[in-house]
PDB file of C-alpha atoms in Angstrom:
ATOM      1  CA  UNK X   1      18.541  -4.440  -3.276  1.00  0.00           C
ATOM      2  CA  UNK X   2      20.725  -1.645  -4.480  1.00  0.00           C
ATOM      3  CA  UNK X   3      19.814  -2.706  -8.072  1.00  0.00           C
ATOM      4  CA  UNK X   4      16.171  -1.493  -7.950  1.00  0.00           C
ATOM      5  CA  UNK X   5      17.276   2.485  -5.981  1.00  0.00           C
ATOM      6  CA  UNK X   6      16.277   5.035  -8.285  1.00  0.00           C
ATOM      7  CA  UNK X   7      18.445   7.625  -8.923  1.00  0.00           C
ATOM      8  CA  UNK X   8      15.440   9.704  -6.692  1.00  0.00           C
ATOM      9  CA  UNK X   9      12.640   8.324  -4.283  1.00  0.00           C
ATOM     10  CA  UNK X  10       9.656   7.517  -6.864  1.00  0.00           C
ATOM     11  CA  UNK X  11      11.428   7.969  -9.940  1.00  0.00           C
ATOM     12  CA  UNK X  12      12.533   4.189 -11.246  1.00  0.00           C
ATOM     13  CA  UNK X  13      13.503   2.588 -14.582  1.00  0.00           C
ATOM     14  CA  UNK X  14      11.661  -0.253 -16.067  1.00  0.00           C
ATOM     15  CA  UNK X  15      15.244  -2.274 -14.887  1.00  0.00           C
ATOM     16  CA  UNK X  16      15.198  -1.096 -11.534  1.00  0.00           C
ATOM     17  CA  UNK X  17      11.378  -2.036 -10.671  1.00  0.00           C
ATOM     18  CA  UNK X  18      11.533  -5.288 -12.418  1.00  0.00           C
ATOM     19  CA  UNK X  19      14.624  -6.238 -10.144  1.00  0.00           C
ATOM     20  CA  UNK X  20      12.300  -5.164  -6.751  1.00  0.00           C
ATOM     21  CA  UNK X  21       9.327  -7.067  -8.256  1.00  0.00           C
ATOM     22  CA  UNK X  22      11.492 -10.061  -9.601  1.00  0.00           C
ATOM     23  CA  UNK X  23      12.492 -10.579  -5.386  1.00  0.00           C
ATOM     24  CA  UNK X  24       9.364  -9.838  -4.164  1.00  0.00           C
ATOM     25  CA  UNK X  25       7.640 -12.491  -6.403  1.00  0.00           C
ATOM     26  CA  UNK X  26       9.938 -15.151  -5.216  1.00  0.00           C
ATOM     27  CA  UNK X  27       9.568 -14.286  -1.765  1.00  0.00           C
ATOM     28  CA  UNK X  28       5.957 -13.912  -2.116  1.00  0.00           C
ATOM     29  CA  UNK X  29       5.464 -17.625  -4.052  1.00  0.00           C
ATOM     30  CA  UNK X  30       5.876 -18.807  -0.229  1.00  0.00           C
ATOM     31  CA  UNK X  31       2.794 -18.949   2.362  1.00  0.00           C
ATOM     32  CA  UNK X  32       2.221 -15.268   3.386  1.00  0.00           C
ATOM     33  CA  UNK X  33       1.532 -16.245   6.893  1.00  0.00           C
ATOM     34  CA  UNK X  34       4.589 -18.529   7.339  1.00  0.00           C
ATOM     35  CA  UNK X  35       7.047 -16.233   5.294  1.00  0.00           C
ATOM     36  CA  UNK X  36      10.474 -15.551   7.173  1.00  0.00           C
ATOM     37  CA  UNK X  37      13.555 -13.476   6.237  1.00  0.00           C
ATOM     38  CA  UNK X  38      17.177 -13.511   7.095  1.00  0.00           C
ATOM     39  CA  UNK X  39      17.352 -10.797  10.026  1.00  0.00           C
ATOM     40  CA  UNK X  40      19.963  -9.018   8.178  1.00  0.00           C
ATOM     41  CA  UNK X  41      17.505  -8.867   5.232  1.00  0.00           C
ATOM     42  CA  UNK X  42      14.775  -7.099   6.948  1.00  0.00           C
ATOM     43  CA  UNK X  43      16.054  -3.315   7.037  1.00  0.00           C
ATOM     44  CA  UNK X  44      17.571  -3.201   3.708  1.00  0.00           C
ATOM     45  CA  UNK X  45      14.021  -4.747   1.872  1.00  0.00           C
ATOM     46  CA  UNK X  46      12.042  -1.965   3.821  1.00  0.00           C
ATOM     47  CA  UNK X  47      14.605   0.514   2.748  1.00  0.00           C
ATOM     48  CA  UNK X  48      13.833  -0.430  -1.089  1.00  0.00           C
ATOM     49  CA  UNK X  49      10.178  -0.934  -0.478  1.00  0.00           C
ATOM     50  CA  UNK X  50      10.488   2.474   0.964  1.00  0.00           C
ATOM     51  CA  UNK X  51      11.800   3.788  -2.053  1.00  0.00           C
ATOM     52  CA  UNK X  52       9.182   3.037  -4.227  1.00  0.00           C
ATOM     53  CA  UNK X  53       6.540   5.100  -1.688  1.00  0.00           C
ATOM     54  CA  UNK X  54       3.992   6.406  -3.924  1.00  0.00           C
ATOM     55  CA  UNK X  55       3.518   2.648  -5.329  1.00  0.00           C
ATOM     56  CA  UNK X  56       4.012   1.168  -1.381  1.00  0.00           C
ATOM     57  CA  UNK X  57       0.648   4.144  -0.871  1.00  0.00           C
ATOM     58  CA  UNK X  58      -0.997   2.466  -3.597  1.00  0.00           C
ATOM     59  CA  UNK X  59      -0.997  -1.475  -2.982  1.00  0.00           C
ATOM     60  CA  UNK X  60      -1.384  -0.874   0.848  1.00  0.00           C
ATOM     61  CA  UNK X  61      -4.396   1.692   0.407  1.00  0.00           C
ATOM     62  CA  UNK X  62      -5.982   0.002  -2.801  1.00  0.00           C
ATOM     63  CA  UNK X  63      -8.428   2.229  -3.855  1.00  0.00           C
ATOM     64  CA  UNK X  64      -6.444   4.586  -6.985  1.00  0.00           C
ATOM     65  CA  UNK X  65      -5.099   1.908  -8.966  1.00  0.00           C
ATOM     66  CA  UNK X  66      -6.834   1.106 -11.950  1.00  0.00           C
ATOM     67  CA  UNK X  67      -6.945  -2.694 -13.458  1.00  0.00           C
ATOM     68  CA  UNK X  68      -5.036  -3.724 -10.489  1.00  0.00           C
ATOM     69  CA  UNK X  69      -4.892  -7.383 -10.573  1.00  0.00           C
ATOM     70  CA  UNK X  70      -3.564  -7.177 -14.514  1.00  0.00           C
ATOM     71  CA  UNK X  71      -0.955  -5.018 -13.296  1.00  0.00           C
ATOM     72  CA  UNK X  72       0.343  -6.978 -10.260  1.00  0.00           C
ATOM     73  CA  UNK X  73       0.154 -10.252 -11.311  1.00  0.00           C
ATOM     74  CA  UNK X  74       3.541 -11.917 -11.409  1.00  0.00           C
ATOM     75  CA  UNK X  75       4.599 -11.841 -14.982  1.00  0.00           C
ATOM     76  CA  UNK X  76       3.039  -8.149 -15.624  1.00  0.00           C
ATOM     77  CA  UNK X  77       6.290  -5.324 -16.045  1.00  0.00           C
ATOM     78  CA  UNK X  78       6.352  -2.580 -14.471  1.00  0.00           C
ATOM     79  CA  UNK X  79       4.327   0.078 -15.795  1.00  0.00           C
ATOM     80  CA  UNK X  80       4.888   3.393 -16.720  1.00  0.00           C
ATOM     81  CA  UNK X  81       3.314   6.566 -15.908  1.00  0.00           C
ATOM     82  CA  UNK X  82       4.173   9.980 -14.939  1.00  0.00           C
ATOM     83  CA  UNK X  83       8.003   9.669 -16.175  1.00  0.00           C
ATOM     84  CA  UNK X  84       8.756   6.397 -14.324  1.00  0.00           C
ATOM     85  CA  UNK X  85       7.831   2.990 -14.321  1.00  0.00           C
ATOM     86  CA  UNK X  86       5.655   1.357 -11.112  1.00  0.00           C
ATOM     87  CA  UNK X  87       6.207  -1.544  -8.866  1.00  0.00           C
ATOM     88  CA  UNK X  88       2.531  -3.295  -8.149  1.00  0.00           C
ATOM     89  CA  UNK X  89       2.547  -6.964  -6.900  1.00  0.00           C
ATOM     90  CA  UNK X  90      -0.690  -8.753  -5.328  1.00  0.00           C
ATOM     91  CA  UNK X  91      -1.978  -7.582  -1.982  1.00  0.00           C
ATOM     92  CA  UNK X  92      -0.988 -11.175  -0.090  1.00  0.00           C
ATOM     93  CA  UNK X  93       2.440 -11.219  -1.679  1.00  0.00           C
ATOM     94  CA  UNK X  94       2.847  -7.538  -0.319  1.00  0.00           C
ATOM     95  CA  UNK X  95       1.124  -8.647   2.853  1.00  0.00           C
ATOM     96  CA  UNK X  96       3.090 -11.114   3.569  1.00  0.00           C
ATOM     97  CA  UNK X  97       6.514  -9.415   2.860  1.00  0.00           C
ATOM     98  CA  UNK X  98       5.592  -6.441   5.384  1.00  0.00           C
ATOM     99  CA  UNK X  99       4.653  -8.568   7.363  1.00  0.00           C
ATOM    100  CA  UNK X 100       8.025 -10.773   7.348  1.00  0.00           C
ATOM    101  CA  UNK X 101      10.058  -7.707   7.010  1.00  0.00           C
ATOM    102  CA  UNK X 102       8.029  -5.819  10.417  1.00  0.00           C
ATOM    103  CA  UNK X 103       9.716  -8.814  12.717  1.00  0.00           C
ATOM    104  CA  UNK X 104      12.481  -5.872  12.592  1.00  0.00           C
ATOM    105  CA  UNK X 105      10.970  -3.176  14.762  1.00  0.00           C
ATOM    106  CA  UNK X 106      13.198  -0.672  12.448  1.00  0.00           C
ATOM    107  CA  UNK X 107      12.047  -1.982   9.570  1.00  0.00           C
ATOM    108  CA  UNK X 108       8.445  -1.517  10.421  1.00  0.00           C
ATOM    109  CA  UNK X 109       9.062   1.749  11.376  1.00  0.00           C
ATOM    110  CA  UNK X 110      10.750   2.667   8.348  1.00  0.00           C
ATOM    111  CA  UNK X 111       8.008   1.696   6.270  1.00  0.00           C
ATOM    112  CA  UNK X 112       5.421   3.202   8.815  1.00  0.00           C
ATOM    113  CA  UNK X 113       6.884   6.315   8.321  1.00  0.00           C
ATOM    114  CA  UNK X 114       7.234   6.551   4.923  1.00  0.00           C
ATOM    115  CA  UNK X 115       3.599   5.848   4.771  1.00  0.00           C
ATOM    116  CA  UNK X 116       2.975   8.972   6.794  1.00  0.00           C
ATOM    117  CA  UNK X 117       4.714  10.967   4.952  1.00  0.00           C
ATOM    118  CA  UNK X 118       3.309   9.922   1.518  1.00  0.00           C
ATOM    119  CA  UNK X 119      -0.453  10.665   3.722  1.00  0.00           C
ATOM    120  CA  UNK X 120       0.691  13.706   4.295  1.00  0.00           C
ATOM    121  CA  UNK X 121       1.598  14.497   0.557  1.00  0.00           C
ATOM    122  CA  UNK X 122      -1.768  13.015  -0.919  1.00  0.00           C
ATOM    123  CA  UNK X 123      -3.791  15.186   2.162  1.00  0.00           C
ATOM    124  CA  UNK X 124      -1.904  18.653   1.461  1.00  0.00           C
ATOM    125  CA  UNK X 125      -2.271  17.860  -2.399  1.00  0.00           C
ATOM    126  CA  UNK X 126      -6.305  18.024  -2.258  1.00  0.00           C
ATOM    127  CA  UNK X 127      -6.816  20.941  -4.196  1.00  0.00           C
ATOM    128  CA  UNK X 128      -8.984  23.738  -2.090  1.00  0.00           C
ATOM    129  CA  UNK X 129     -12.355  23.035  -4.168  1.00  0.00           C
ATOM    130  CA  UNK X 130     -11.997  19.340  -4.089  1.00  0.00           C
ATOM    131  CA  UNK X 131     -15.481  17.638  -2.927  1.00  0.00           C
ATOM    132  CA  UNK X 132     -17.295  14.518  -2.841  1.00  0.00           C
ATOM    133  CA  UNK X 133     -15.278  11.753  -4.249  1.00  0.00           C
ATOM    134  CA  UNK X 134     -12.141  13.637  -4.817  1.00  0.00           C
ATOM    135  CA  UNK X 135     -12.227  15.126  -1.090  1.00  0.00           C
ATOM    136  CA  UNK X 136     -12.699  11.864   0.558  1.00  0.00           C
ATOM    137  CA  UNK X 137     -10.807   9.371  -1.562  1.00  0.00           C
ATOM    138  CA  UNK X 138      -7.055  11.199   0.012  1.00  0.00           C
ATOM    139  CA  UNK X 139      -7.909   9.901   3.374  1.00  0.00           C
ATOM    140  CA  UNK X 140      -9.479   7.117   3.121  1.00  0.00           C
ATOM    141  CA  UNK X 141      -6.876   5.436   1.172  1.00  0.00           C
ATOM    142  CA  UNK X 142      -4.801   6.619   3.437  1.00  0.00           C
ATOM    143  CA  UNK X 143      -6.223   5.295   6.506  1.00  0.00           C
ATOM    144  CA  UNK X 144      -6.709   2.289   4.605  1.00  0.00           C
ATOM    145  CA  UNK X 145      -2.742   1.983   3.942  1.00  0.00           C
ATOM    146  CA  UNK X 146      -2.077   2.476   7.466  1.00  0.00           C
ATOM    147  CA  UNK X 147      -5.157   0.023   8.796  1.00  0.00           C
ATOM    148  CA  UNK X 148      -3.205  -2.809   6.979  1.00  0.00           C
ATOM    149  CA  UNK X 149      -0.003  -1.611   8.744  1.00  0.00           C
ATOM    150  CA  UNK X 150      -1.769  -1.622  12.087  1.00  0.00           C
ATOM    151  CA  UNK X 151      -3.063  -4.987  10.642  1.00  0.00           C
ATOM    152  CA  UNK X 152       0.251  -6.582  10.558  1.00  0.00           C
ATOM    153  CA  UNK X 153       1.598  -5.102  13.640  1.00  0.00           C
ATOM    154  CA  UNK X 154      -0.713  -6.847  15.546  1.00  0.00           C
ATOM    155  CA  UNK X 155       0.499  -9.842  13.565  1.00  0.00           C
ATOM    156  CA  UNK X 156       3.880  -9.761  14.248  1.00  0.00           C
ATOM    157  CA  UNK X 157       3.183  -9.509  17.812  1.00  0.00           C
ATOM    158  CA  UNK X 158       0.555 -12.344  17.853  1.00  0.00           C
ATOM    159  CA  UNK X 159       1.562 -15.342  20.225  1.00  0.00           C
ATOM    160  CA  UNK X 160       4.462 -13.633  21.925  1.00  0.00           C
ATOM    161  CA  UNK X 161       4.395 -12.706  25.632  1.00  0.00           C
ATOM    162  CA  UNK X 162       3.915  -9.942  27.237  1.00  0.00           C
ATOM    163  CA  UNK X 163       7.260  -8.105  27.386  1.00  0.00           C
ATOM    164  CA  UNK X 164       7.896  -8.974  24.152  1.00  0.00           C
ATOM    165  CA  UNK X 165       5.107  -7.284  22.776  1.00  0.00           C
ATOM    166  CA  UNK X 166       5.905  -4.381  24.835  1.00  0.00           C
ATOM    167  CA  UNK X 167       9.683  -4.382  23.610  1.00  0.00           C
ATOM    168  CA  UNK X 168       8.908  -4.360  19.880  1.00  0.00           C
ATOM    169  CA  UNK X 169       6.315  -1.740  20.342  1.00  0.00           C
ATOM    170  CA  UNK X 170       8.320   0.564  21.760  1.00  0.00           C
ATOM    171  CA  UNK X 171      11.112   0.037  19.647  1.00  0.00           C
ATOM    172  CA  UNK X 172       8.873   1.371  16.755  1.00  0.00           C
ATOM    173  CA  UNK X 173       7.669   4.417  18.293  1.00  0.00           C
ATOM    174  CA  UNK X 174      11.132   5.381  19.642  1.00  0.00           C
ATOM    175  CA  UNK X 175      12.337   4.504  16.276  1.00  0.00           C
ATOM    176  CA  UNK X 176       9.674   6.949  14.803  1.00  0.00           C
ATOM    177  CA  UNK X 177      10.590   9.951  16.994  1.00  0.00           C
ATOM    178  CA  UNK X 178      13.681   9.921  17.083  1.00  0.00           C
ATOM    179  CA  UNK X 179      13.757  11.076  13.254  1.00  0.00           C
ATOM    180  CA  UNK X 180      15.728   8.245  11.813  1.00  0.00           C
ATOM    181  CA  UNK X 181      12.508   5.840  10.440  1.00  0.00           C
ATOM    182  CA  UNK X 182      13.375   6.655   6.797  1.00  0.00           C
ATOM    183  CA  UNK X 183      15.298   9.260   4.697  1.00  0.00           C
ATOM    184  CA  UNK X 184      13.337  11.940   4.394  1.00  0.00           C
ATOM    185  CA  UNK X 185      11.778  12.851   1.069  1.00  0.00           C
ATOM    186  CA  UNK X 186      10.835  16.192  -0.395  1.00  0.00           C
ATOM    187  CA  UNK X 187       7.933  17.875   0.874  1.00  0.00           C
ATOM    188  CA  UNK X 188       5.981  20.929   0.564  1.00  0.00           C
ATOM    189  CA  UNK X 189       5.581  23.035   3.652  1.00  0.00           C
ATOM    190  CA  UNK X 190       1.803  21.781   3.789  1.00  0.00           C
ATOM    191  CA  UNK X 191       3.029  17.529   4.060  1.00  0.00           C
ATOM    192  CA  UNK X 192       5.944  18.777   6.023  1.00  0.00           C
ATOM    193  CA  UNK X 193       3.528  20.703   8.663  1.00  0.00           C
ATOM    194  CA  UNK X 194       1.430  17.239   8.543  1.00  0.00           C
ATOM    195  CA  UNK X 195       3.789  15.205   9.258  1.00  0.00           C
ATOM    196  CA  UNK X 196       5.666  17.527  12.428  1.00  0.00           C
ATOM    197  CA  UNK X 197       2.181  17.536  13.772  1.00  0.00           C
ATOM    198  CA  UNK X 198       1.272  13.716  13.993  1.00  0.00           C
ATOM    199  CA  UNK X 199       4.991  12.857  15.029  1.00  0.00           C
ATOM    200  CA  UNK X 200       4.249  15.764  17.559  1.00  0.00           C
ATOM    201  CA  UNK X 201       1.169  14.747  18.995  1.00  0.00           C
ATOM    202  CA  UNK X 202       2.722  11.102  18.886  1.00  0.00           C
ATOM    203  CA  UNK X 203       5.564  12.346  21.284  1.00  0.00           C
ATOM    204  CA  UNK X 204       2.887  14.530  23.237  1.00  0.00           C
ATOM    205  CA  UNK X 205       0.923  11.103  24.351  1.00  0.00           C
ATOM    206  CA  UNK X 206       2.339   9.453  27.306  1.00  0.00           C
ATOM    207  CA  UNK X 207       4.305   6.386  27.185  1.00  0.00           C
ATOM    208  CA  UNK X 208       1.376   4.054  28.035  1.00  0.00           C
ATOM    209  CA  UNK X 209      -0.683   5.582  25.349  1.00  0.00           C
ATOM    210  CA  UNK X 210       1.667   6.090  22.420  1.00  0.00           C
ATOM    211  CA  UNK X 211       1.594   2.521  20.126  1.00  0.00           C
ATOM    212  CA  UNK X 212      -2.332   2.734  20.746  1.00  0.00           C
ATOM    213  CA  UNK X 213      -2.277   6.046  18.913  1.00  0.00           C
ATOM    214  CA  UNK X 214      -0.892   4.982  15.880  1.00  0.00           C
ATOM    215  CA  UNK X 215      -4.321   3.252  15.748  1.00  0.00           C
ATOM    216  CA  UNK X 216      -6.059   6.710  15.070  1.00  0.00           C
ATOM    217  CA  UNK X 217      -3.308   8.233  12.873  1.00  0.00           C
ATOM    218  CA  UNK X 218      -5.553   7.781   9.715  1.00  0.00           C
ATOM    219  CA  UNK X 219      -8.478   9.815  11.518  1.00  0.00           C
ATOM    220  CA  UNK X 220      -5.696  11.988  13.537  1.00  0.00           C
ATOM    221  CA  UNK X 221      -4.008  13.134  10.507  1.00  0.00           C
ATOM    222  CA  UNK X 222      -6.923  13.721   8.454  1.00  0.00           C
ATOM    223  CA  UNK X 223      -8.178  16.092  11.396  1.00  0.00           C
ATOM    224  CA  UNK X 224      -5.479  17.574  11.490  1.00  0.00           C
ATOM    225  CA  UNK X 225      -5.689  18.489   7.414  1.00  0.00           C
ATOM    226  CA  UNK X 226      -9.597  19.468   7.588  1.00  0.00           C
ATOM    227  CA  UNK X 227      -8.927  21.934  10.273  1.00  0.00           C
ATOM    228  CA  UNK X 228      -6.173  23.299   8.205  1.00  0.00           C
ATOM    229  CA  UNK X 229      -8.410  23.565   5.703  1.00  0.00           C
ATOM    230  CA  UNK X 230     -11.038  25.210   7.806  1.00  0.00           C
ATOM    231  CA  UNK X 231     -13.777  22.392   6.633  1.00  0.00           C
ATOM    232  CA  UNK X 232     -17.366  23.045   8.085  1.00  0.00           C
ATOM    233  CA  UNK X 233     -18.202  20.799  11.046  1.00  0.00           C
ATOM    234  CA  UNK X 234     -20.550  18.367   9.034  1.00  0.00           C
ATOM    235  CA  UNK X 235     -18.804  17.685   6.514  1.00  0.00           C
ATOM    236  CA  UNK X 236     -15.588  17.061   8.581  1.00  0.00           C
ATOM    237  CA  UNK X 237     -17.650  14.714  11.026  1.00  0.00           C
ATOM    238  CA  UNK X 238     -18.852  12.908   7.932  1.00  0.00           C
ATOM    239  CA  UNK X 239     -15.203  12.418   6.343  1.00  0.00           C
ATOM    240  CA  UNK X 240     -13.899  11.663   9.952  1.00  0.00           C
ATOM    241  CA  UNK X 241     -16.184   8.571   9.912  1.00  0.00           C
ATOM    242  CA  UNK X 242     -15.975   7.749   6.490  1.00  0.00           C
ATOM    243  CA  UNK X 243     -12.014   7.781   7.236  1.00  0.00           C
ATOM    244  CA  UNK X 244     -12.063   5.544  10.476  1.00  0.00           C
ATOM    245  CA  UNK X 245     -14.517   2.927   8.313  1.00  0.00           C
ATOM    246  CA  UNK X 246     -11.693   2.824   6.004  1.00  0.00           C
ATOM    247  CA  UNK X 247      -8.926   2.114   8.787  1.00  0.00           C
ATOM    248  CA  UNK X 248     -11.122  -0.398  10.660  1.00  0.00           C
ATOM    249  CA  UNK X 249     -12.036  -2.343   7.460  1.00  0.00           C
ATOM    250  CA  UNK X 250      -8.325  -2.586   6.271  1.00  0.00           C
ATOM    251  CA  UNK X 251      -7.231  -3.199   9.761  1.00  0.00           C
ATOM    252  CA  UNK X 252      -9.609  -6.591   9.957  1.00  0.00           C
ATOM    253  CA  UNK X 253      -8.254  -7.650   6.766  1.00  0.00           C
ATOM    254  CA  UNK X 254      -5.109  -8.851   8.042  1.00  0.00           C
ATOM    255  CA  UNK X 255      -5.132 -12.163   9.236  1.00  0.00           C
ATOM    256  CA  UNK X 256      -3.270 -13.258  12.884  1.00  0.00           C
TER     257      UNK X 256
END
């Protein structure tokens, strides 16, 4: 895995994406549902899926990338843009990868909050006379991204009893509070505040309630950003429900 770190998070040679893409293409030639990893595999393939966030934003949320299935087919490079070159495989071989990789509580929560924190970046990025399309397009990719995540954390869980299910859950959201889900990236004051406010009102919820609200962290954290923003009432009730559409959808996409 070390082969495909970039020398900083989102900045990647052609070498060091192909070498990510080159194991996630073998892993992903296997049935998505049935994948499994080597437990000892599971942390340190989140940790380099979590290096390649802005790309992770992109395949999870799947609105922003253009010809899509020409770029993530299996024998397509990585491709370059902005000064570094992109990792992009299919949506079921990604799926299906998570999805083996989330059996690790700590490796879900890794990528979970890595996800958040690339949110937060795309929301505080919105420039302040963004409308229409470019105003809604931020968060509803976003609470698309995380919809699949909720997706496969259902999943993982499907089948197992009771305390199980109530073990790995909270595992993640300790995991997630506790500040050590993923190495934290740069970010402006704006994503920073973002971020300290979901993972705020995620410790703020009571123990019972706390996995069901990562549910709502697509609407939760886009709330969060239009009141920042000071958005007008209608138009924030009309992204708010645009944005939980999104989540929903993605969320029903994943398959138990």
């Amino acid at each position: 895995m070390n082969a495909s770190a970039g020398n900083a998070p989102g900045r990647h040679t052609q070498a060091q994406a192909q070498a990510l893409k080159d194991v996630l293409v073998v892993l992903g030639s296997e049935d998505p549902a049935k994948l499994t990893l080597d437990p000892a595999l599971r942390v340190p393939l989140a940790t380099a899926l979590a290096d390649y966030a802005p790309d992770l934003h992109e395949m999870l949320g799947g609105i922003g990338i253009t010809d899509f299935l020409a770029k993530a087919a299996p024998q397509a490079p990585p491709w370059q843009s902005d000064g570094t070159h992109h990792l992009t495989v299919l949506p079921d071989t990604l799926r299906g990868i998570v999805r083996a990789v989330a059996q690790d509580p700590e490796a879900y929560a890794l990528l979970r909050m890595t996800e958040t924190r690339t949110t937060a970046q795309r929301l505080a990025a919105v420039p302040a006379d963004a409308a229409n399309y470019s105003l809604s397009v931020p968060p509803t990719e976003s609470a698309r991204a995380l919809g699949i995540l909720d997706g496969i954390a259902d999943a993982v869980t499907h089948g197992k009893d009771k305390r199980q299910v109530r073990v790995w859950r909270t595992a993640v959201v300790d995991t997630l509070l506790d500040g050590q889900a993923s190495p934290k990236s740069a970010q402006d004051p704006p994503a920073a505040h973002l971020t300290a406010a979901w993972l705020q009102n995620l410790k703020n919820a009571s123990q019972e309630e706390r996995f069901d609200r990562l549910r709502t962290q697509g609407v939760d954290m886009a709330r969060e950003w239009a009141q920042e923003r000071k958005m007008d009432e209608q138009t924030q009730q009309g992204l708010l429900a645009k944005v939980e559409r999104s989540a929903l959808s993605a969320y029903r996409e994943v398959e138990l």
